[in-house]
Amino acid sequence: MNRTLEKLQTEITFEVRKGFPLLLSGAIIFLFFTFMPSVFSMDTVHLIWIFGLGAIFPFGILISKILGVNLFAAGNPLGTLGGIVAAPQAFYIPVFIIVYMQIPEYLPFTIGLLGGSHFLPYMWIYKSRAYLFVTLGTCLSSLILGGFFVDQAFFLVPLAISIVYGIGVLLILKELKTNLA
């Protein structure tokens, strides 16, 4: 059966629910990151930022299982594309490690800017303005708060990212509801 691009986009949008469980996972984890400086030393916080990011995907899978969302759209080439779009984040890890070793104060700036930028293609895959909001909100807040308020960045940036992701989840749910109507 030959499916059009538009049909593939519609199918994946509803099968994976625009991937909102992963965004919800990120919102929760970044909210936890917000409070880490009041609990741990900054040396530990830096490491939490490096290794804690690895929890977002498995936690998102758990959330998707609980909510009954299939994040693995087998049989839809756009599902493969979504995975390919996400994969380059693995190449950011050496950048994060170098920033950690040289100027750890800029981890929120670097992680927020690079991590936020990877959401842009999902705007096209899911035909979603919410992902444009997530990309711009995450990147701009990381740039401004992480670049100009470095002393407060480990509090301000994860709080901003958590809020942006949370709003993104609400926008996605609204888009899904609108698309169903």
Steps between C-alpha positions, in 0.01 A plus 500: 500500500636840400448763765548869439730709713200674654345163588828384659518822704141457618559135592815566700349803671228289655700181551775667702279789620765741370746352748364700792601239764866570424444873537313438825792291623739785419278749683505285813874430489591864440273596788707267719818659360368838618527396864829309481720802593321529833561134579842417353838667451550667163756234401228239548240716323728521194518121485125468554449720194730280290364161612146599597411584141526127430191445715269703275453236231440195724274703730309618191458139390362416846256793482392391150435146624293631791299726265463235229695695238707304247813706442645249255305542178609186319402500137497876463814642339444826686550303822842404370562863407403605853757260641764626260421859602542408868820298453743792442451596864743217580767705322433790738631297795869568423417871476329487839801318648745758363283783633486317835881468506575856384213732602236305693307821574388491137345152511141634526566735208656226284262218588193723468604650167610175334226287653231755415610527139438132432122550534466716187457213248212363706308812404495367144464128580193558719378822331523658845545861597551377856843368402593840355405649838707234682802559277493879522402507868772257605773653284422863581459442873825300509680765298377791711489343845800272456709759316426817694405370845775240534505519880132399512498276193477167684173620653353725227572293188354167616198681645446680168547178301258315727240773453552513122473121471191499723334765286610303193322190634182702555525646148551154352200362686296795371621433144409133531155589632449750216614243242255245636205740477 
